[in-house]
Coordinates of C-alpha atoms in Angstrom, one line a residue:
K1 CA 14.4 -66.8 86.9
M2 CA 13.9 -66.9 83.2
A3 CA 10.2 -66.2 83.6
S4 CA 10.9 -63.2 85.8
T5 CA 13.3 -61.9 83.2
A6 CA 10.7 -62.3 80.4
A7 CA 8.2 -60.6 82.5
G8 CA 10.4 -57.7 83.3
K9 CA 11.3 -56.9 79.7
Q10 CA 8.7 -56.2 77.0
R11 CA 9.3 -57.6 73.6
I12 CA 9.7 -54.9 70.9
P13 CA 8.3 -55.7 67.5
K14 CA 10.7 -55.5 64.6
V15 CA 10.1 -52.7 62.1
A16 CA 10.1 -53.8 58.5
K17 CA 12.8 -52.1 56.5
V18 CA 11.9 -50.6 53.1
K19 CA 14.4 -52.0 50.7
N20 CA 13.2 -50.2 47.6
K21 CA 12.6 -46.5 48.1
A22 CA 12.0 -45.7 44.5
P23 CA 8.6 -44.2 43.5
A24 CA 6.0 -46.7 42.3
E25 CA 5.5 -47.0 38.6
V26 CA 1.8 -46.3 38.9
Q27 CA 1.0 -43.3 41.1
I28 CA -2.4 -43.4 42.9
T29 CA -4.0 -40.0 43.5
A30 CA -7.2 -38.7 45.0
E31 CA -8.4 -37.6 41.6
Q32 CA -7.8 -41.1 40.3
L33 CA -9.8 -42.7 43.2
L34 CA -12.7 -40.4 42.6
R35 CA -12.7 -41.0 38.9
E36 CA -12.7 -44.8 39.4
A37 CA -15.5 -44.5 41.9
K38 CA -17.5 -42.6 39.4
E39 CA -16.8 -45.1 36.7
R40 CA -17.8 -48.1 38.9
E41 CA -20.8 -46.2 40.4
L42 CA -19.7 -47.2 43.9
E43 CA -21.6 -44.3 45.5
L44 CA -24.6 -44.1 43.2
L45 CA -27.7 -44.6 45.3
P46 CA -31.0 -45.8 43.8
P47 CA -33.7 -43.1 43.4
P48 CA -36.2 -42.9 46.1
P49 CA -39.5 -44.6 45.4
Q50 CA -42.4 -42.4 44.2
Q51 CA -44.8 -41.5 47.1
K52 CA -48.4 -40.8 46.7
I53 CA -49.8 -38.5 49.4
T54 CA -53.4 -39.4 50.2
D55 CA -54.1 -37.4 53.4
V56 CA -53.1 -34.3 55.4
E57 CA -51.0 -36.3 57.8
E58 CA -48.8 -37.7 55.0
L59 CA -48.6 -34.2 53.5
N60 CA -47.4 -32.7 56.7
D61 CA -44.9 -35.5 57.1
Y62 CA -43.6 -34.9 53.6
K63 CA -43.3 -31.1 54.3
L64 CA -41.5 -31.8 57.5
R65 CA -39.0 -34.2 55.8
K66 CA -38.4 -31.8 52.9
R67 CA -37.9 -28.8 55.1
K68 CA -35.5 -30.8 57.2
T69 CA -33.5 -31.6 54.1
F70 CA -33.4 -27.9 53.0
E71 CA -32.4 -26.8 56.5
D72 CA -29.7 -29.4 56.7
N73 CA -28.2 -28.2 53.3
I74 CA -28.3 -24.6 54.6
R75 CA -26.8 -25.6 57.9
K76 CA -23.9 -27.3 56.0
N77 CA -23.1 -24.2 54.0
R78 CA -24.9 -21.0 54.7
T79 CA -23.1 -19.0 52.0
V80 CA -24.5 -21.0 49.0
I81 CA -27.4 -18.7 48.0
S82 CA -28.8 -21.2 45.5
N83 CA -29.8 -23.4 48.5
W84 CA -31.8 -20.5 49.9
I85 CA -33.4 -19.7 46.6
K86 CA -34.5 -23.3 46.0
Y87 CA -35.9 -23.5 49.5
A88 CA -37.9 -20.3 49.1
Q89 CA -39.1 -21.3 45.6
W90 CA -40.3 -24.6 47.1
E91 CA -42.2 -22.9 49.8
E92 CA -43.7 -20.5 47.1
S93 CA -44.8 -23.5 45.1
L94 CA -46.8 -24.7 48.2
K95 CA -48.3 -21.1 48.4
E96 CA -46.5 -20.7 51.7
I97 CA -45.7 -17.0 50.8
Q98 CA -45.0 -16.0 54.4
R99 CA -42.5 -18.9 54.9
A100 CA -40.9 -18.0 51.5
R101 CA -40.6 -14.4 52.7
S102 CA -39.0 -15.5 55.9
I103 CA -36.4 -17.6 53.9
Y104 CA -35.5 -14.6 51.7
E105 CA -35.1 -12.3 54.6
R106 CA -32.9 -14.9 56.3
A107 CA -30.8 -15.2 53.1
L108 CA -30.5 -11.4 52.9
D109 CA -29.0 -11.4 56.4
V110 CA -26.4 -13.8 55.1
D111 CA -25.5 -11.9 51.8
Y112 CA -27.4 -8.7 51.2
R113 CA -25.1 -7.8 48.2
N114 CA -26.4 -10.7 46.1
V115 CA -28.3 -9.2 43.1
T116 CA -30.0 -12.5 42.2
L117 CA -31.4 -12.8 45.7
W118 CA -33.1 -9.4 45.5
L119 CA -34.5 -10.0 42.0
K120 CA -36.0 -13.4 43.0
Y121 CA -37.5 -12.0 46.1
A122 CA -39.1 -9.0 44.2
E123 CA -40.3 -11.2 41.4
M124 CA -42.0 -13.5 43.9
E125 CA -43.9 -10.6 45.3
M126 CA -44.9 -9.3 41.9
K127 CA -45.9 -12.7 40.7
N128 CA -48.3 -13.1 43.6
R129 CA -49.6 -9.5 43.1
Q130 CA -48.2 -8.3 46.4
V131 CA -47.5 -4.7 45.0
N132 CA -46.7 -3.0 48.3
H133 CA -44.4 -5.7 49.3
A134 CA -42.7 -5.5 45.9
R135 CA -42.3 -1.7 46.2
N136 CA -40.8 -2.2 49.6
I137 CA -38.3 -4.7 48.3
W138 CA -37.3 -2.5 45.3
D139 CA -37.0 0.5 47.5
R140 CA -34.7 -1.4 49.9
A141 CA -32.7 -2.8 46.9
I142 CA -32.0 0.6 45.3
T143 CA -31.2 2.1 48.6
T144 CA -28.8 -0.7 49.5
L145 CA -27.2 -1.1 46.0
P146 CA -27.9 2.1 44.1
R147 CA -25.3 1.3 41.3
V148 CA -27.2 -1.8 40.2
N149 CA -29.1 -0.5 37.2
Q150 CA -31.2 -3.6 36.9
F151 CA -33.1 -2.7 40.1
W152 CA -33.9 0.7 38.8
Y153 CA -35.1 -0.6 35.4
K154 CA -37.3 -3.2 37.1
Y155 CA -38.7 -0.8 39.6
T156 CA -39.6 1.9 37.0
Y157 CA -41.1 -0.7 34.7
M158 CA -43.3 -2.1 37.4
E159 CA -44.6 1.3 38.4
E160 CA -45.3 2.2 34.7
M161 CA -47.1 -1.1 34.1
L162 CA -49.3 -0.4 37.2
G163 CA -50.2 3.0 35.6
N164 CA -48.4 4.9 38.4
V165 CA -46.6 7.4 36.0
A166 CA -45.9 9.9 38.8
G167 CA -44.3 7.1 40.9
S168 CA -42.2 6.0 38.0
R169 CA -41.1 9.5 37.3
Q170 CA -40.2 9.9 41.0
V171 CA -38.0 6.7 40.7
F172 CA -36.3 8.1 37.6
E173 CA -35.5 11.4 39.3
R174 CA -34.0 9.5 42.2
W175 CA -32.0 7.5 39.8
M176 CA -30.7 10.5 37.8
E177 CA -29.3 12.0 41.0
W178 CA -26.8 9.2 41.0
Q179 CA -25.6 10.2 37.5
P180 CA -25.9 6.8 35.9
E181 CA -24.7 5.7 32.5
E182 CA -26.1 7.5 29.4
Q183 CA -28.4 4.6 28.5
A184 CA -30.3 5.3 31.8
W185 CA -30.7 9.0 30.7
H186 CA -32.1 7.9 27.4
S187 CA -34.5 5.6 29.1
Y188 CA -35.7 8.5 31.2
I189 CA -36.1 10.7 28.1
N190 CA -38.0 8.0 26.2
F191 CA -40.3 7.6 29.3
E192 CA -41.1 11.3 29.2
L193 CA -41.6 11.3 25.5
R194 CA -44.1 8.4 25.7
Y195 CA -46.3 10.7 27.8
K196 CA -45.7 13.8 25.6
E197 CA -43.7 15.6 28.3
V198 CA -41.3 17.4 25.9
D199 CA -40.2 20.0 28.4
R200 CA -39.3 17.4 31.0
A201 CA -37.4 15.5 28.3
R202 CA -34.9 18.4 28.0
T203 CA -32.6 17.1 30.6
A204 CA -29.1 17.9 31.4
L205 CA -27.8 14.8 29.7
V206 CA -25.0 16.6 27.8
L207 CA -23.8 18.1 31.0
V208 CA -23.4 14.7 32.7
H209 CA -22.1 12.8 29.6
P210 CA -20.8 15.5 27.2
E211 CA -19.8 13.3 24.3
V212 CA -20.3 14.4 20.8
K213 CA -23.0 11.8 20.1
N214 CA -25.1 13.1 23.0
W215 CA -25.0 16.7 21.8
I216 CA -26.1 15.4 18.4
K217 CA -28.9 13.4 19.9
Y218 CA -30.0 16.4 21.9
A219 CA -30.0 18.6 18.7
R220 CA -31.9 16.0 16.7
F221 CA -34.4 15.7 19.5
E222 CA -35.1 19.4 19.2
E223 CA -35.2 19.2 15.4
K224 CA -37.6 16.2 15.5
H225 CA -40.1 18.2 17.6
S226 CA -39.8 21.2 15.2
Y227 CA -37.8 23.3 17.6
F228 CA -35.3 24.4 14.9
A229 CA -34.0 27.5 16.7
H230 CA -33.4 25.4 19.8
A231 CA -31.6 22.8 17.7
R232 CA -29.3 25.4 16.1
K233 CA -28.5 26.7 19.6
V234 CA -27.6 23.2 20.8
Y235 CA -25.1 22.8 17.9
E236 CA -23.6 26.2 18.5
R237 CA -23.3 25.4 22.3
A238 CA -21.6 22.1 21.3
V239 CA -19.1 23.8 19.0
E240 CA -18.3 26.4 21.7
F241 CA -18.1 23.6 24.4
F242 CA -15.5 21.5 22.5
G243 CA -13.6 24.5 21.1
E244 CA -10.7 24.1 18.6
E245 CA -8.7 21.7 20.8
H246 CA -11.2 18.8 20.8
M247 CA -12.9 19.2 17.4
D248 CA -14.8 16.2 16.0
E249 CA -15.8 15.9 12.4
H250 CA -19.1 14.1 13.3
L251 CA -20.4 17.2 15.1
Y252 CA -19.7 19.5 12.1
V253 CA -21.1 17.0 9.6
A254 CA -24.3 16.8 11.7
F255 CA -24.5 20.6 12.1
A256 CA -24.0 21.1 8.3
K257 CA -26.7 18.6 7.5
F258 CA -29.1 20.3 9.8
E259 CA -28.5 23.6 8.1
E260 CA -28.8 21.9 4.7
N261 CA -32.2 20.6 5.8
Q262 CA -33.1 24.2 6.7
K263 CA -32.0 25.4 3.2
E264 CA -29.2 27.5 4.7
F265 CA -26.6 26.7 2.1
E266 CA -24.2 29.6 2.9
R267 CA -24.2 28.5 6.6
V268 CA -23.4 25.0 5.4
R269 CA -20.3 26.2 3.5
V270 CA -19.1 28.3 6.4
I271 CA -19.4 25.3 8.7
Y272 CA -17.5 23.0 6.4
K273 CA -14.7 25.5 5.6
Y274 CA -14.3 26.4 9.3
A275 CA -13.9 22.7 10.2
L276 CA -11.6 21.9 7.3
D277 CA -9.3 24.7 8.3
R278 CA -8.9 23.3 11.8
I279 CA -9.3 19.6 11.8
P280 CA -6.3 17.4 10.8
K281 CA -6.5 15.7 7.5
Q282 CA -6.5 12.2 8.9
D283 CA -9.5 13.0 11.1
A284 CA -11.5 14.8 8.4
Q285 CA -12.1 12.2 5.7
N286 CA -15.8 12.0 6.3
L287 CA -15.9 15.8 6.4
F288 CA -14.3 16.1 3.0
K289 CA -16.7 13.5 1.6
N290 CA -19.8 15.2 2.8
Y291 CA -18.6 18.6 1.7
T292 CA -17.9 17.3 -1.8
I293 CA -21.4 15.7 -2.0
F294 CA -23.0 19.0 -0.8
E295 CA -21.1 21.1 -3.4
K296 CA -22.1 18.7 -6.2
K297 CA -25.7 19.0 -5.1
F298 CA -26.0 22.7 -4.5
G299 CA -22.8 24.4 -5.5
D300 CA -21.1 25.6 -8.7
R301 CA -17.9 24.7 -10.3
R302 CA -16.0 27.2 -8.1
G303 CA -17.3 25.5 -5.0
I304 CA -16.1 22.1 -6.1
E305 CA -12.7 23.5 -7.0
D306 CA -12.5 25.2 -3.6
I307 CA -13.0 21.9 -1.8
I308 CA -10.4 20.1 -4.0
V309 CA -7.9 22.9 -3.2
S310 CA -8.7 22.6 0.5
K311 CA -8.1 18.9 0.4
R312 CA -4.8 19.3 -1.3
R313 CA -3.8 22.0 1.2
F314 CA -4.5 19.5 4.0
Q315 CA -2.3 17.0 2.3
Y316 CA 0.6 19.5 1.9
E317 CA 0.2 20.6 5.5
E318 CA 0.6 17.1 6.7
E319 CA 3.7 16.6 4.5
V320 CA 5.4 19.7 5.7
K321 CA 4.5 18.9 9.3
A322 CA 6.0 15.5 9.0
N323 CA 9.2 16.8 7.5
P324 CA 9.7 20.6 7.6
H325 CA 12.8 20.3 5.4
N326 CA 11.0 18.6 2.5
Y327 CA 11.4 21.6 0.2
D328 CA 9.7 19.9 -2.7
A329 CA 6.5 19.6 -0.6
W330 CA 6.9 23.3 0.2
F331 CA 7.2 24.2 -3.5
D332 CA 4.0 22.2 -4.4
Y333 CA 2.2 23.8 -1.5
L334 CA 3.3 27.3 -2.6
R335 CA 2.2 26.7 -6.2
L336 CA -1.2 25.7 -4.9
V337 CA -1.7 28.8 -2.6
E338 CA -0.3 31.2 -5.2
S339 CA -2.9 30.1 -7.7
D340 CA -5.9 30.3 -5.4
T341 CA -5.4 32.5 -2.3
D342 CA -4.7 36.1 -1.4
A343 CA -1.3 37.6 -1.0
E344 CA -1.2 37.6 2.8
T345 CA -1.8 33.8 2.9
V346 CA 0.9 33.2 0.3
R347 CA 3.4 35.4 2.3
E348 CA 2.5 33.4 5.4
V349 CA 3.3 30.1 3.7
Y350 CA 6.5 31.5 2.3
E351 CA 7.6 32.8 5.7
R352 CA 6.9 29.3 7.2
A353 CA 8.9 27.7 4.4
I354 CA 12.1 29.9 4.6
A355 CA 12.1 29.5 8.4
N356 CA 13.2 25.9 7.9
V357 CA 16.9 26.6 7.4
P358 CA 18.9 23.4 6.4
P359 CA 20.5 21.9 9.5
I360 CA 23.6 20.8 7.6
Q361 CA 26.0 23.3 5.9
E362 CA 26.4 21.4 2.6
K363 CA 25.6 22.9 -0.7
R364 CA 23.3 20.0 -1.8
H365 CA 21.1 20.7 1.2
W366 CA 21.0 24.4 0.5
K367 CA 20.3 24.3 -3.2
R368 CA 16.6 23.7 -3.0
Y369 CA 16.3 26.0 0.0
I370 CA 17.7 29.0 -1.9
Y371 CA 15.1 28.6 -4.6
L372 CA 12.4 29.2 -1.9
W373 CA 13.9 32.7 -1.5
I374 CA 14.1 33.2 -5.2
N375 CA 10.5 32.3 -5.8
Y376 CA 9.5 34.4 -2.8
A377 CA 11.2 37.5 -4.3
L378 CA 9.8 36.8 -7.8
Y379 CA 6.3 36.5 -6.4
E380 CA 6.5 39.8 -4.6
E381 CA 7.8 41.5 -7.7
L382 CA 5.7 39.9 -10.4
E383 CA 2.5 38.9 -8.7
A384 CA 2.1 41.2 -5.6
K385 CA 3.8 44.1 -7.4
D386 CA 5.5 45.2 -4.2
A387 CA 9.0 46.4 -5.0
E388 CA 9.8 47.3 -1.4
R389 CA 8.9 43.9 -0.1
T390 CA 10.9 42.3 -2.9
R391 CA 13.9 44.3 -1.9
Q392 CA 13.4 43.2 1.7
V393 CA 13.3 39.5 0.7
Y394 CA 16.5 39.8 -1.3
Q395 CA 18.2 41.6 1.6
A396 CA 17.1 39.1 4.2
C397 CA 18.3 36.3 2.1
L398 CA 21.7 37.9 1.4
E399 CA 22.1 38.6 5.1
L400 CA 21.6 35.0 5.8
L401 CA 23.8 33.4 3.2
P402 CA 27.3 35.0 3.7
H403 CA 27.4 33.6 7.2
K404 CA 27.6 30.1 5.8
K405 CA 30.5 28.3 4.2
F406 CA 29.4 29.3 0.7
T407 CA 27.0 31.7 -1.1
F408 CA 25.1 31.7 -4.3
A409 CA 26.0 34.0 -7.1
K410 CA 22.5 33.7 -8.7
M411 CA 20.9 35.3 -5.7
W412 CA 23.2 38.4 -6.0
L413 CA 22.6 38.4 -9.8
L414 CA 18.8 38.3 -9.4
Y415 CA 18.9 41.1 -6.8
A416 CA 21.0 43.3 -9.1
Q417 CA 18.8 42.6 -12.1
F418 CA 15.8 43.5 -10.0
E419 CA 17.3 46.9 -9.1
I420 CA 18.0 47.4 -12.8
R421 CA 14.5 46.6 -13.8
Q422 CA 13.2 49.3 -11.5
K423 CA 14.6 51.8 -14.0
N424 CA 12.0 50.8 -16.6
L425 CA 9.0 51.8 -14.5
P426 CA 6.9 54.8 -15.4
L427 CA 8.6 58.1 -15.0
A428 CA 6.8 59.1 -11.8
R429 CA 7.6 55.9 -10.0
R430 CA 11.1 55.9 -11.5
A431 CA 11.8 59.4 -10.1
L432 CA 10.5 58.4 -6.7
L433 CA 12.6 55.3 -6.5
E434 CA 15.8 57.0 -7.9
T435 CA 15.3 59.8 -5.4
I436 CA 15.0 57.4 -2.5
L437 CA 17.3 54.6 -3.5
G438 CA 19.5 55.5 -6.6
D439 CA 18.9 52.2 -8.4
I440 CA 22.0 52.2 -10.8
D441 CA 24.4 52.9 -8.0
R442 CA 22.7 50.4 -5.8
A443 CA 23.0 47.7 -8.5
R444 CA 26.7 48.5 -9.0
A445 CA 27.3 48.4 -5.3
I446 CA 25.6 45.0 -5.1
Y447 CA 27.7 43.7 -8.0
E448 CA 30.9 44.8 -6.3
L449 CA 29.8 43.2 -3.0
A450 CA 28.9 40.0 -4.8
I451 CA 32.2 39.6 -6.7
G452 CA 34.0 40.3 -3.5
Q453 CA 32.7 37.2 -1.9
P454 CA 35.4 34.6 -1.2
R455 CA 33.5 31.6 -2.5
L456 CA 30.9 31.7 -5.3
D457 CA 29.3 28.7 -6.9
M458 CA 29.1 30.3 -10.4
P459 CA 31.4 33.3 -10.5
E460 CA 31.5 33.4 -14.3
V461 CA 27.8 34.1 -14.4
L462 CA 28.1 36.9 -12.0
W463 CA 31.1 38.6 -13.7
K464 CA 29.3 38.3 -17.1
S465 CA 26.2 39.9 -15.7
Y466 CA 28.2 42.7 -14.2
I467 CA 30.1 43.3 -17.4
D468 CA 26.9 43.3 -19.5
F469 CA 25.4 45.7 -17.0
E470 CA 28.3 48.2 -17.5
I471 CA 28.1 47.8 -21.3
E472 CA 24.3 48.6 -21.2
Q473 CA 25.2 51.7 -19.2
E474 CA 27.9 52.5 -21.9
E475 CA 30.5 52.7 -19.2
Y476 CA 33.3 51.4 -21.5
E477 CA 36.2 52.3 -19.2
K478 CA 34.5 50.6 -16.3
T479 CA 33.9 47.6 -18.5
R480 CA 37.6 47.4 -19.5
N481 CA 38.6 47.8 -15.8
L482 CA 36.2 44.8 -15.0
Y483 CA 37.8 42.7 -17.7
R484 CA 41.3 43.5 -16.3
R485 CA 40.2 42.6 -12.8
L486 CA 38.8 39.4 -14.0
L487 CA 41.9 38.5 -15.9
Q488 CA 43.9 38.9 -12.7
R489 CA 41.8 36.1 -11.3
T490 CA 41.7 33.8 -14.4
Q491 CA 43.4 33.6 -17.7
H492 CA 40.6 31.6 -19.4
V493 CA 40.5 31.8 -23.1
K494 CA 36.8 32.8 -23.1
V495 CA 37.6 35.9 -21.1
W496 CA 40.2 37.0 -23.6
I497 CA 37.9 36.4 -26.5
S498 CA 35.0 38.2 -24.8
L499 CA 37.3 41.2 -24.2
A500 CA 38.4 41.2 -27.8
Q501 CA 34.8 41.1 -29.0
F502 CA 33.9 43.9 -26.6
E503 CA 36.6 46.1 -28.0
L504 CA 35.4 45.3 -31.5
S505 CA 31.8 46.3 -30.6
A506 CA 32.7 49.4 -28.7
G507 CA 32.1 51.5 -31.7
Q508 CA 35.2 53.7 -31.5
D509 CA 37.7 54.6 -34.2
E510 CA 40.5 52.5 -32.6
R511 CA 38.3 49.4 -32.2
L512 CA 40.2 47.2 -34.7
Q513 CA 43.6 48.2 -33.3
R514 CA 42.4 47.6 -29.7
C515 CA 40.9 44.2 -30.7
R516 CA 44.1 43.1 -32.4
Q517 CA 46.1 44.2 -29.4
I518 CA 44.0 42.1 -27.1
Y519 CA 44.6 39.1 -29.3
E520 CA 48.3 39.7 -29.3
E521 CA 48.3 40.0 -25.6
A522 CA 46.2 36.9 -25.1
N523 CA 48.5 34.9 -27.4
K524 CA 51.6 35.8 -25.4
A525 CA 49.8 35.2 -22.1
M526 CA 48.7 31.7 -23.2
R527 CA 52.0 30.4 -24.4
S528 CA 52.6 28.9 -21.0
C529 CA 49.1 27.4 -20.9
E530 CA 49.0 23.6 -20.6
E531 CA 45.6 23.4 -22.3
K532 CA 46.7 23.7 -26.0
E533 CA 43.1 23.4 -27.2
E534 CA 42.3 26.7 -25.5
R535 CA 45.2 28.3 -27.3
V536 CA 44.0 26.9 -30.6
M537 CA 40.5 28.3 -29.8
L538 CA 42.0 31.8 -29.3
L539 CA 44.0 31.6 -32.6
E540 CA 40.9 30.5 -34.5
S541 CA 38.9 33.4 -33.1
W542 CA 41.8 35.7 -34.0
R543 CA 41.9 34.3 -37.6
S544 CA 38.1 34.8 -37.9
F545 CA 38.6 38.4 -36.9
E546 CA 41.4 38.9 -39.4
E547 CA 39.5 37.3 -42.3
E548 CA 36.7 39.8 -41.8
F549 CA 38.6 43.0 -40.9
G550 CA 42.4 42.3 -41.5
T551 CA 44.8 42.9 -44.4
D552 CA 46.8 40.4 -46.4
A553 CA 49.7 40.9 -44.1
T554 CA 47.8 40.3 -40.9
K555 CA 46.1 37.3 -42.5
E556 CA 49.5 35.8 -43.4
R557 CA 50.8 36.5 -40.0
I558 CA 48.0 34.6 -38.3
D559 CA 48.4 31.7 -40.7
K560 CA 52.0 31.4 -39.6
L561 CA 50.9 31.3 -35.9
M562 CA 48.4 28.4 -36.5
P563 CA 49.7 25.1 -35.1
E564 CA 50.2 21.7 -36.8
K565 CA 48.0 18.9 -35.7
I566 CA 49.8 15.5 -35.3
K567 CA 48.8 12.1 -34.0
K568 CA 50.9 10.6 -31.3
R569 CA 51.0 7.5 -29.1
R570 CA 51.7 7.1 -25.5
K571 CA 52.2 4.2 -23.2
L572 CA 49.6 3.4 -20.6
Q573 CA 50.1 1.9 -17.2
A574 CA 47.6 0.1 -15.0
E575 CA 47.0 1.0 -11.3
D576 CA 49.4 -1.7 -10.2
G577 CA 52.1 -0.4 -12.5
S578 CA 51.9 -3.0 -15.2
D579 CA 51.9 -2.3 -18.9
A580 CA 48.4 -1.5 -20.2
G581 CA 49.1 -0.9 -23.9
W582 CA 49.3 2.2 -26.0
E583 CA 46.9 5.1 -26.6
E584 CA 46.6 7.5 -29.6
Y585 CA 46.0 11.2 -29.1
Y586 CA 46.4 14.4 -31.0
D587 CA 48.9 17.1 -30.2
Y588 CA 49.6 20.6 -31.5
I589 CA 52.9 22.0 -32.6
F590 CA 53.0 25.7 -32.5
P591 CA 55.6 27.5 -34.8
E592 CA 56.4 30.0 -32.1
D593 CA 57.3 27.2 -29.7
T594 CA 59.4 25.3 -32.4
A595 CA 61.6 28.3 -33.0
N596 CA 62.4 28.5 -29.3
Q597 CA 62.9 24.8 -28.7
P598 CA 65.8 22.9 -30.6
N599 CA 64.3 19.6 -29.6
L600 CA 61.3 20.3 -31.8
K601 CA 63.7 20.8 -34.8
L602 CA 65.2 17.4 -34.1
L603 CA 61.7 16.0 -34.0
A604 CA 60.9 17.5 -37.4
M605 CA 64.1 15.9 -38.9
A606 CA 63.2 12.6 -37.4
K607 CA 59.8 12.8 -38.9
L608 CA 61.2 13.6 -42.4
W609 CA 63.6 10.6 -42.1
K610 CA 60.8 8.4 -41.0
K611 CA 58.7 9.4 -44.0
Q612 CA 61.5 8.7 -46.4
Q613 CA 62.0 5.3 -44.8
Q614 CA 58.4 4.4 -45.2
E615 CA 58.3 5.3 -48.9
S616 CA 61.4 3.2 -49.6
E617 CA 60.0 0.1 -47.8
A618 CA 57.3 -2.0 -49.3
A619 CA 55.5 -2.7 -46.0
A620 CA 54.7 0.7 -44.7
M621 CA 53.5 0.7 -41.1
D622 CA 51.2 3.7 -41.5
P623 CA 50.6 6.1 -44.3
D624 CA 49.8 8.9 -41.9
K625 CA 52.3 11.0 -40.1
D626 CA 52.8 8.9 -37.0
I627 CA 55.8 9.1 -34.8
D628 CA 56.2 7.0 -31.7
E629 CA 57.3 8.8 -28.7
S630 CA 59.7 5.9 -28.0
Q631 CA 61.6 6.6 -31.3
T632 CA 61.9 10.3 -30.5

């Protein structure tokens, strides 16, 4: 029973359990196995023994075994072209050309795009002087792979070496139909030149590869063969072909040197100047260099100066293009063109400069810009001698400025002075201008318009100019009216002194009385002035007047009005409110103010008492007339 049970159940082997599933410390890879086999030379077989073939039967046996080896290698991997080439070269070494041909043809069926296969095949035919076979292979190669330039080079070279010039030319012409790279065209040209076929060498190279260097080569080719008129036409066609949008300095340098060789020096200058006016500075360094060398060789001092000016113009052009609001660069540029160019060019640069209005309405940005307008107007007046254009410049500027947050009195002043200067022209021109414009009235109207502006940067200059203008016209009542209008705006001491001096110089019988009345009025008006130095300045001017023109009584009166200068001290405080010490300063005590203010009498008495105190004490604090404000 136990036997039947054992027979009915099969015994299942136990599976060993892996207790440690961690990776082994030393990992064994396929690369490691191959490296160890190489090191131990496990698969290295000994070289076969050398065999000496003594009869035809052994030779045939050797060929059979060798061919079987090659065929086995090919059968293992048909796409390895090197196996095919080795097989074919072995057959070629045995002079089995037909078999080698068959191998190459079989290989081409496998990969007809392999360039090396075609080259080896054709080289075998040429080496064995199979010319027609070689032609056939080259023809098949250039038909199958026309973009492989090596086939075309080899084919044309073979035909030329065989003396078949017509056949080589035919291959070149077939090649050129594919529009290959420019080196192929140069090879074709050199081929034709080797056989003196100059007319055939004039190919359409520049039409297929229209680079500047090819145009230059074409022109030099014509020049080399003494076709100078043709060479000039080539350069002219190149200049026209590239136009002004794609100008290249190398083309113009080559063109200029060609004309220089032909002794056409005026043509050379025209070419250089034309190019320099149109090519950007950074792209014209070689052009400048060659132009300078040319002028040093064949030009005069004026020519050298012209090229230097041109170079500087390029520099300024680049600067103003980089930053149109760089007014200093515009000024330098304008000084250059004013010294060496015609009026129209100068006007064109001025118009470009004033077109760059400052983007920010702040005075510091406008200050340099306004001087562009001023220089423009002065140029039209003094250099171009065009009064009407000068007037247009002033008017255009003044129309632009009042729309801003501020305006400039100097511009109005210059415009008014310009209209005044027109009066000093010859009589005929003066009559014409006054008939058309009325210069004096125009100047007065401009002054009125100018002083009516709400904001002026230098109003005192404008008012002084207007007053001087009326004095020159001997319009004394209008001058007095201007002074009174000015005094309504400001009570500055210089205005009062200027008015008094005007009355003194008016040349009338009442001039002394008028002048003294002005001083009296000014003195009363300035009693409330906080700036005591200005009041002192007025009194000193009045005293100078009385010393020269006054009587003893008037001199005595002005002496009584002169103030007393005293030294005082005042307490200083720092920003945080702490005590910062004392400071000495000078003050003026006016007799007129003393009579009206009792406190000033008390101050005088305190001063007298202080003086007596100092004389009685041995240690005087200060021999001067010092009074502390704290004691008062």
